Short mmCIF file of C-alpha atoms in Angstrom, two decimals:
data_model
loop_
_atom_site.label_atom_id
_atom_site.label_comp_id
_atom_site.label_asym_id
_atom_site.label_seq_id
_atom_site.Cartn_x
_atom_site.Cartn_y
_atom_site.Cartn_z
CA UNK A 186 126.90 31.54 -35.33
CA UNK A 187 127.50 29.47 -37.86
CA UNK A 188 128.27 26.50 -35.57
CA UNK A 189 124.97 24.95 -34.61
CA UNK A 190 124.16 24.46 -38.63
CA UNK A 191 127.52 22.40 -38.83
CA UNK A 192 127.03 20.39 -35.55
CA UNK A 193 123.81 19.32 -36.75
CA UNK A 194 125.51 18.33 -39.73
CA UNK A 195 128.88 16.30 -37.66
CA UNK A 196 131.16 19.24 -38.82
CA UNK A 197 132.86 22.03 -37.56
CA UNK A 198 134.27 25.58 -38.26
CA UNK A 199 137.08 26.46 -36.96
CA UNK A 200 138.62 30.13 -36.22
CA UNK A 201 141.83 31.49 -35.61
CA UNK A 202 142.29 35.04 -35.62
CA UNK A 203 145.44 37.79 -34.24
CA UNK A 204 144.34 39.33 -30.84
CA UNK A 205 144.60 42.83 -31.86
CA UNK A 206 141.44 43.28 -34.65
CA UNK A 207 142.61 44.15 -38.24
CA UNK A 208 140.45 47.29 -39.23
CA UNK A 209 138.74 47.94 -42.75
CA UNK A 210 136.58 50.42 -44.13
CA UNK A 211 133.15 49.21 -45.34
CA UNK A 212 129.82 48.13 -44.59
CA UNK A 213 129.90 45.20 -41.34
CA UNK A 214 126.87 43.32 -42.52
CA UNK A 215 127.82 43.27 -46.03
CA UNK A 216 131.20 41.62 -45.40
CA UNK A 217 129.25 39.80 -42.98
CA UNK A 218 127.13 38.11 -45.39
CA UNK A 219 129.74 37.77 -48.20
CA UNK A 220 131.61 35.74 -45.05
CA UNK A 221 129.09 33.08 -44.07
CA UNK A 222 127.71 32.82 -47.81
CA UNK A 223 131.46 31.51 -47.89
CA UNK A 224 131.03 29.48 -44.68
CA UNK A 225 127.83 28.45 -45.99
CA UNK A 226 129.14 27.02 -49.24
CA UNK A 227 131.72 25.34 -47.47
CA UNK A 228 129.52 23.76 -45.18
CA UNK A 229 127.46 22.10 -48.35
CA UNK A 230 131.06 20.39 -50.06
CA UNK A 231 132.72 19.52 -47.12
CA UNK A 232 132.02 15.74 -45.92
CA UNK A 233 131.33 15.14 -42.12
CA UNK A 234 133.19 15.07 -39.48
CA UNK A 235 135.47 17.80 -41.29
CA UNK A 236 136.13 21.08 -39.80
CA UNK A 237 136.21 24.68 -42.19
CA UNK A 238 139.46 26.59 -41.01
CA UNK A 239 138.51 30.71 -40.91
CA UNK A 240 141.52 32.46 -40.64
CA UNK A 241 141.84 36.17 -40.76
CA UNK A 242 145.34 37.22 -41.31
CA UNK A 243 147.45 40.65 -41.18
CA UNK A 244 146.88 42.71 -44.05
CA UNK A 245 143.05 42.00 -43.53
CA UNK A 246 143.32 38.86 -45.65
CA UNK A 247 140.56 36.47 -44.33
CA UNK A 248 141.05 32.61 -45.72
CA UNK A 249 137.85 29.50 -45.09
CA UNK A 250 138.88 26.03 -45.94
CA UNK A 251 137.56 23.33 -46.76
CA UNK A 252 137.73 19.58 -47.06
CA UNK A 253 135.24 19.32 -50.01
CA UNK A 254 135.95 17.86 -53.25
CA UNK A 255 137.48 21.51 -54.09
CA UNK A 256 136.95 23.82 -57.38
CA UNK A 257 138.21 23.01 -60.10
CA UNK A 258 140.02 25.09 -62.14
CA UNK A 259 138.60 25.36 -65.27
CA UNK A 260 135.17 27.16 -63.50
CA UNK A 261 137.05 29.19 -60.76
CA UNK A 262 135.93 32.03 -62.44
CA UNK A 263 132.65 30.86 -63.65
CA UNK A 264 131.53 30.40 -59.93
CA UNK A 265 131.57 33.80 -59.30
CA UNK A 266 129.30 34.79 -62.24
CA UNK A 267 125.93 35.29 -61.31
CA UNK A 268 123.09 32.36 -61.38
CA UNK A 269 125.82 29.85 -62.72
CA UNK A 270 125.32 26.66 -61.00
CA UNK A 271 128.00 23.47 -61.03
CA UNK A 272 124.80 21.12 -60.84
CA UNK A 273 122.05 22.63 -62.44
CA UNK A 274 119.31 19.50 -60.97
CA UNK A 275 120.64 20.29 -57.39
CA UNK A 276 117.83 22.45 -55.03
CA UNK A 277 118.09 25.16 -52.89
CA UNK A 278 119.97 28.15 -53.94
CA UNK A 279 120.23 30.46 -57.19
CA UNK A 280 123.76 30.91 -57.68
CA UNK A 281 123.67 33.77 -56.58
CA UNK A 282 125.30 33.57 -53.50
CA UNK A 283 128.74 34.00 -54.61
CA UNK A 284 128.46 36.23 -57.47
CA UNK A 285 126.92 38.51 -54.79
CA UNK A 286 129.96 38.27 -52.58
CA UNK A 287 131.89 38.22 -55.28
CA UNK A 288 130.18 42.17 -55.91
CA UNK A 289 130.23 42.77 -52.21
CA UNK A 290 134.00 42.51 -51.82
CA UNK A 291 135.27 45.20 -55.15
CA UNK A 292 132.59 47.21 -54.05
CA UNK A 293 135.20 47.50 -50.69
CA UNK A 294 138.42 47.36 -52.59
CA UNK A 295 138.86 43.67 -52.44
CA UNK A 296 138.97 40.91 -54.39
CA UNK A 297 138.27 37.46 -53.60
CA UNK A 298 139.60 34.10 -55.70
CA UNK A 299 139.29 30.78 -55.20
CA UNK A 300 142.21 28.18 -55.08
CA UNK A 301 143.33 24.51 -54.72
CA UNK A 302 143.10 24.25 -50.29
CA UNK A 303 147.36 22.04 -48.96
CA UNK A 304 145.87 18.05 -49.08
CA UNK A 305 142.25 18.37 -51.03
CA UNK A 306 139.40 20.98 -50.76
CA UNK A 307 138.42 24.47 -51.44
CA UNK A 308 140.28 27.66 -50.52
CA UNK A 309 138.48 30.84 -51.33
CA UNK A 310 140.69 34.43 -50.45
CA UNK A 311 139.14 37.31 -49.47
CA UNK A 312 141.10 40.60 -49.82
CA UNK A 313 140.65 43.88 -48.20
CA UNK A 314 142.12 47.15 -48.07
CA UNK A 315 143.68 47.01 -44.89
CA UNK A 316 142.62 50.53 -42.20
CA UNK A 317 144.46 51.82 -39.37
CA UNK A 318 142.48 51.81 -36.54
CA UNK A 319 140.01 54.66 -35.99
#
C-alpha cells in the first residue's frame, strides 16, 4: 500500500517474508496500522534513493529498517511517548503515531523497540506472541 508513496519520493519498500504464514492473535486493523505507521515514519526519515526494508521473521517478529539518521540512544524511549517530537518546529503530525503503535503492540502482548540498523539508520522491532494456526 505504501509503495506508491515511496516511489513518489524516489524511495523503495522491500518486504521479506517466509513462505508460510506466521500467526498472531489480535485486531488485524490495529496491527496493520501499527506497521503502516512504522513504515511511514521510516519513509519520512530515509533519504531519496534508499529502500525501507520490512522483514517478517519466525517467532512473530517484524523489523522495519531505514537508512536515515537513526534514533539517538538518549531519546529512544521518549519517541514512544504521546505528543513527543524530536523537532517541534516540524509541521505535520502531532507526535502520536509511535505512541499509538507502542500501545497497540503492548495491548497485543508484545513489545516494540528501536535500535541502530547495521550500516546506519533506524531498526524498529515489533515482537508479538506467536499462535498456532487456526
